[in-house]
């Protein structure tokens, strides 16, 4: 049987490994930061009806400009956003890929601050863009001075920031984003996949867009909207950014079914987001209870908690898995990450973990 090593794969891809979050049939999956609450039945019915209508013209190509979807996304985002500022794709990963195809590539570089979202570096490799890693401050924070100094030192074509950061949950100040933009000559992307879980009233990087044509804010419907299987990500930026991405996107890259389902979900935004408060409560509960169990949880503005003080992450991971609970080993020594699930899921996770400590 032929192996990957036998194929004439690009030299810069040899030895790399694909994205590898475990997919296991467990009762309680708390490993990939999904919204574990079910979609309300009235929303299921509305989305199903919209998809059924779209099926009646499925023999035709979809709207290449996803006009109606952009209008709904702009209305959801608010803050004066216009449809021309919106670009959408099959998950925020494809958003990242489009940005790297348009502004990165061979001979160009993208700067990031690990530990951060693992797909940033993986997609960079897939587009032939050199990934440059810079260090964070203590406790995974990132100050304006540290971030700007790294940009000035490396002079990258793109900078990727994560707010809140994944996998640490760390907040990112607007002052740091502004400092990075001022120090940069290229595209600055702020990945706000978990923005809806930030504390109430905290400003988004969206507030920095005016007057900054190289700033991009990436969002997703996968997390707060409980739409991970729908694969819908989007960005907000100067309309010229969308013009650049049109040069690299595949024709009709968003299917008619994806567009119809996303529009229908957005029409029920309050219902889809009704669980956000409950998820924040479970996240904050995890911070308290994990510390009570003797672990060292990191403050989180996302829908998950990274916790340290784990003597043997692999053994703990396997122990939880044996009890039908899946968490995430993100490769940080003596740490694991757990998604804030429903109250019942969080309770069982804490009880099982607590029994291991006895």
XYZ file of C-alpha atoms in Angstrom:
358
model
C 0.000 0.000 0.000
C 1.286 3.482 -0.885
C 2.095 5.753 2.055
C 2.112 9.537 2.207
C 5.910 9.451 2.154
C 5.801 7.752 -1.248
C 3.812 10.554 -2.884
C 5.317 13.648 -4.547
C 3.892 15.955 -1.882
C 5.255 19.507 -1.557
C 8.511 19.549 0.386
C 7.206 22.133 2.859
C 4.317 19.795 3.808
C 6.469 16.750 4.535
C 6.419 15.780 8.191
C 3.388 17.908 9.037
C 0.306 16.483 10.744
C -3.305 17.450 10.040
C -5.716 18.977 12.529
C -6.359 16.182 14.948
C -9.066 16.815 17.539
C -10.173 13.319 18.623
C -13.548 12.191 17.287
C -14.884 9.549 19.659
C -18.455 8.365 20.302
C -18.897 9.601 23.868
C -21.924 10.685 25.860
C -20.383 13.995 26.982
C -18.157 15.722 24.391
C -16.417 18.763 25.878
C -13.346 18.881 23.662
C -13.939 21.175 20.655
C -15.786 24.112 22.254
C -19.148 23.431 20.650
C -22.336 24.855 22.093
C -23.643 21.627 23.637
C -27.202 22.927 24.041
C -29.686 21.657 21.432
C -31.092 24.050 18.848
C -34.668 25.090 19.779
C -37.334 23.118 17.937
C -38.929 26.235 16.427
C -35.558 27.156 14.902
C -35.062 23.622 13.578
C -38.451 23.859 11.881
C -37.695 27.282 10.382
C -34.267 26.239 9.069
C -35.685 22.991 7.680
C -38.368 24.925 5.820
C -35.803 27.345 4.393
C -33.567 24.509 3.203
C -36.555 22.765 1.631
C -37.363 25.925 -0.344
C -33.743 26.185 -1.472
C -33.892 22.594 -2.681
C -36.556 23.539 -5.221
C -33.941 25.498 -7.180
C -30.916 23.372 -6.324
C -30.408 22.712 -10.049
C -29.191 26.320 -10.327
C -25.957 27.754 -8.939
C -26.300 29.740 -5.709
C -26.001 33.507 -5.415
C -22.257 33.967 -5.861
C -22.357 37.130 -3.738
C -24.588 35.597 -1.001
C -26.432 38.925 -0.958
C -29.232 38.074 1.470
C -26.841 36.390 3.889
C -24.544 39.418 3.914
C -27.513 41.653 4.698
C -28.514 39.482 7.635
C -24.955 39.206 8.947
C -24.485 42.978 8.746
C -27.741 43.511 10.658
C -26.668 40.990 13.309
C -23.222 42.539 13.766
C -24.646 46.055 14.037
C -22.325 48.972 14.826
C -23.173 50.537 11.463
C -21.838 47.548 9.510
C -22.871 47.463 5.861
C -23.279 44.317 3.714
C -20.284 45.452 1.633
C -18.079 44.989 4.724
C -19.085 41.344 5.119
C -17.413 38.287 3.635
C -18.633 34.777 4.437
C -17.280 31.277 3.870
C -17.548 27.654 4.982
C -16.481 28.254 8.567
C -13.983 30.820 9.807
C -11.218 28.405 8.767
C -12.037 29.140 5.133
C -12.063 32.843 5.983
C -8.495 32.416 7.246
C -7.576 30.457 4.145
C -8.955 33.161 1.846
C -6.964 35.824 3.691
C -3.748 33.822 3.407
C -4.374 33.053 -0.268
C -4.875 36.744 -1.010
C -2.272 38.334 1.243
C 0.131 35.517 2.121
C 1.678 32.724 0.071
C 5.250 31.772 -0.876
C 7.776 34.400 0.135
C 5.376 35.966 2.643
C 4.913 35.494 6.383
C 2.224 35.563 9.052
C 2.987 36.321 12.693
C 1.106 34.671 15.561
C 1.449 34.357 19.321
C 1.305 30.700 20.495
C -0.295 29.040 22.234
C -3.105 30.104 19.955
C -5.625 28.557 17.563
C -3.772 25.647 15.963
C -5.400 26.095 12.548
C -3.684 29.469 12.056
C -0.328 27.750 11.548
C -1.818 24.740 9.722
C -3.632 26.885 7.142
C -0.518 29.039 6.761
C 1.419 25.896 5.839
C -1.267 24.838 3.381
C -0.979 28.171 1.542
C 2.836 28.220 1.548
C 2.925 31.138 3.987
C 5.777 31.141 6.506
C 4.476 30.944 10.075
C 6.411 33.068 12.581
C 5.801 32.477 16.283
C 6.330 35.218 18.856
C 6.227 34.920 22.628
C 3.473 36.081 24.956
C 3.762 37.727 28.339
C 3.256 35.874 31.615
C 0.013 33.914 32.090
C -0.552 33.926 28.304
C -1.370 37.634 28.190
C -0.258 39.948 25.388
C 0.600 43.567 26.113
C 0.744 46.351 23.501
C 4.494 46.700 23.977
C 5.235 42.971 23.609
C 3.001 42.553 20.566
C 4.168 45.691 18.756
C 7.828 44.835 19.374
C 7.333 41.423 17.758
C 5.683 43.012 14.716
C 8.482 45.543 14.338
C 11.115 42.831 14.706
C 9.576 40.326 12.250
C 7.951 42.742 9.761
C 5.304 40.160 8.689
C 2.833 40.431 5.831
C -0.006 39.405 8.141
C -0.571 39.289 11.895
C -3.102 36.902 13.471
C -4.514 37.724 16.883
C -7.110 35.764 18.848
C -9.621 37.558 21.106
C -10.414 35.810 23.372
C -7.478 33.532 22.785
C -7.877 29.832 22.088
C -6.827 27.560 23.819
C -6.171 29.748 26.856
C -9.350 31.875 27.009
C -7.216 34.962 27.621
C -8.698 38.384 26.936
C -7.009 40.702 24.439
C -7.171 44.446 24.991
C -8.166 46.843 22.243
C -4.986 48.767 23.050
C -2.924 45.742 21.993
C -4.845 45.393 18.724
C -4.403 49.094 17.981
C -0.686 48.911 18.771
C -0.217 45.921 16.466
C -2.036 47.706 13.666
C 0.137 50.808 14.009
C 3.315 48.719 13.972
C 2.219 46.598 11.012
C 2.414 47.229 7.284
C 0.121 44.345 6.368
C -3.174 42.710 7.238
C -4.079 42.364 10.917
C -6.740 39.745 11.593
C -8.488 39.495 14.947
C -10.082 36.073 15.344
C -13.200 36.657 17.456
C -14.693 33.156 17.272
C -15.722 33.413 20.938
C -16.714 37.076 21.042
C -20.288 36.445 22.194
C -18.987 34.835 25.392
C -17.014 37.888 26.500
C -18.336 39.682 29.604
C -21.410 41.799 28.939
C -20.513 45.248 27.646
C -16.905 44.465 26.703
C -16.051 46.133 23.360
C -15.154 44.093 20.302
C -12.387 44.780 17.802
C -15.243 45.820 15.512
C -15.080 49.191 17.267
C -11.579 49.702 15.824
C -12.430 49.150 12.156
C -13.150 52.729 11.147
C -10.055 54.321 9.625
C -8.122 51.026 9.643
C -8.510 49.480 6.166
C -6.021 46.658 6.876
C -7.872 45.451 9.999
C -10.066 42.350 9.702
C -12.379 40.911 12.366
C -13.239 37.233 11.852
C -16.336 35.658 13.411
C -18.168 32.319 13.302
C -21.654 30.936 13.804
C -20.183 27.658 15.100
C -19.907 28.540 18.775
C -22.506 30.843 20.317
C -25.010 30.126 17.517
C -24.742 26.344 18.033
C -24.239 26.089 14.252
C -20.957 24.175 14.082
C -22.343 21.649 11.616
C -23.622 24.459 9.404
C -20.047 25.617 8.647
C -20.579 29.357 8.401
C -17.843 31.879 9.200
C -17.594 35.517 8.232
C -15.452 38.606 8.541
C -16.063 42.315 8.856
C -13.582 44.701 7.224
C -13.158 47.476 4.697
C -15.037 46.546 1.478
C -11.712 46.432 -0.364
C -10.812 43.311 1.644
C -13.819 41.506 0.145
C -12.682 42.629 -3.303
C -9.320 40.966 -2.672
C -10.926 37.734 -1.469
C -13.067 37.508 -4.599
C -9.810 36.934 -6.492
C -9.061 33.701 -4.622
C -12.393 32.194 -3.605
C -13.731 29.257 -5.597
C -16.782 30.056 -7.732
C -20.041 29.634 -5.786
C -18.112 28.629 -2.686
C -21.158 28.957 -0.395
C -23.871 26.474 -1.321
C -27.496 27.518 -1.621
C -28.310 25.213 1.293
C -25.661 26.800 3.523
C -26.901 30.268 2.687
C -30.544 29.382 3.313
C -29.818 27.654 6.623
C -27.635 30.495 7.900
C -30.177 33.178 6.975
C -32.930 31.229 8.717
C -30.781 30.823 11.834
C -29.967 34.539 11.869
C -33.686 35.311 11.680
C -33.909 33.549 15.066
C -30.765 35.101 16.544
C -32.247 35.781 20.020
C -33.389 32.161 20.354
C -30.087 30.813 19.037
C -28.124 32.958 21.493
C -30.386 32.321 24.473
C -27.931 29.788 25.931
C -24.943 32.157 26.000
C -25.693 33.362 29.531
C -26.046 29.792 30.805
C -22.750 28.823 29.168
C -20.992 31.772 30.811
C -22.372 30.602 34.160
C -20.959 27.113 33.678
C -17.620 28.543 32.540
C -17.399 30.640 35.696
C -18.505 27.656 37.750
C -15.650 25.634 36.260
C -13.188 28.343 37.289
C -14.341 28.079 40.902
C -14.776 24.325 41.151
C -11.569 23.363 39.349
C -9.632 25.525 41.796
C -11.486 23.861 44.677
C -10.336 20.490 43.316
C -6.727 21.678 43.448
C -6.214 22.619 39.803
C -5.101 25.985 38.423
C -7.729 27.265 35.966
C -6.903 30.277 33.817
C -9.325 33.173 33.604
C -11.436 32.748 30.488
C -13.606 35.019 28.341
C -14.559 32.138 26.041
C -16.829 29.086 26.429
C -14.052 26.867 27.773
C -11.502 26.732 30.562
C -7.827 25.804 30.331
C -6.658 24.392 33.646
C -3.175 23.605 34.892
C -1.895 21.546 37.795
C -2.591 18.283 35.956
C 0.158 15.865 36.979
C -0.429 13.483 34.075
C -2.636 14.992 31.328
C -2.719 11.755 29.307
C -3.804 9.660 32.296
C -6.451 12.217 33.254
C -7.691 12.393 29.666
C -7.995 8.601 29.505
C -9.695 8.418 32.910
C -12.354 10.887 31.807
C -12.725 9.094 28.471
C -13.315 5.808 30.286
C -16.225 7.579 31.986
C -17.650 8.702 28.616
C -16.339 12.282 28.914
C -14.105 13.763 26.211
C -11.913 16.812 26.956
C -8.923 18.227 25.083
C -5.205 17.815 25.570
C -3.879 20.893 23.730
C -0.223 19.995 24.227
C 0.548 22.478 27.009
C 2.448 20.612 29.742
C 0.328 19.775 32.818
C -2.801 21.332 31.291
C -6.128 20.206 29.848
C -8.983 22.206 28.327
C -12.675 21.622 28.926
C -15.689 23.163 27.179
C -18.384 24.707 29.360
C -21.356 22.468 28.579
C -24.820 22.253 30.037
C -25.262 22.327 33.811
C -25.705 18.557 33.855
C -22.613 17.950 31.707
C -20.499 20.277 33.832
C -21.715 18.627 37.028
C -20.831 15.143 35.809
C -17.405 16.276 34.555
C -16.574 17.826 37.922
C -17.855 14.823 39.871
C -15.867 12.342 37.797
C -12.723 14.469 37.953
C -13.205 14.870 41.685
C -13.362 11.111 42.197
C -10.024 10.734 40.410
C -8.444 13.025 42.972
C -9.589 10.940 45.949
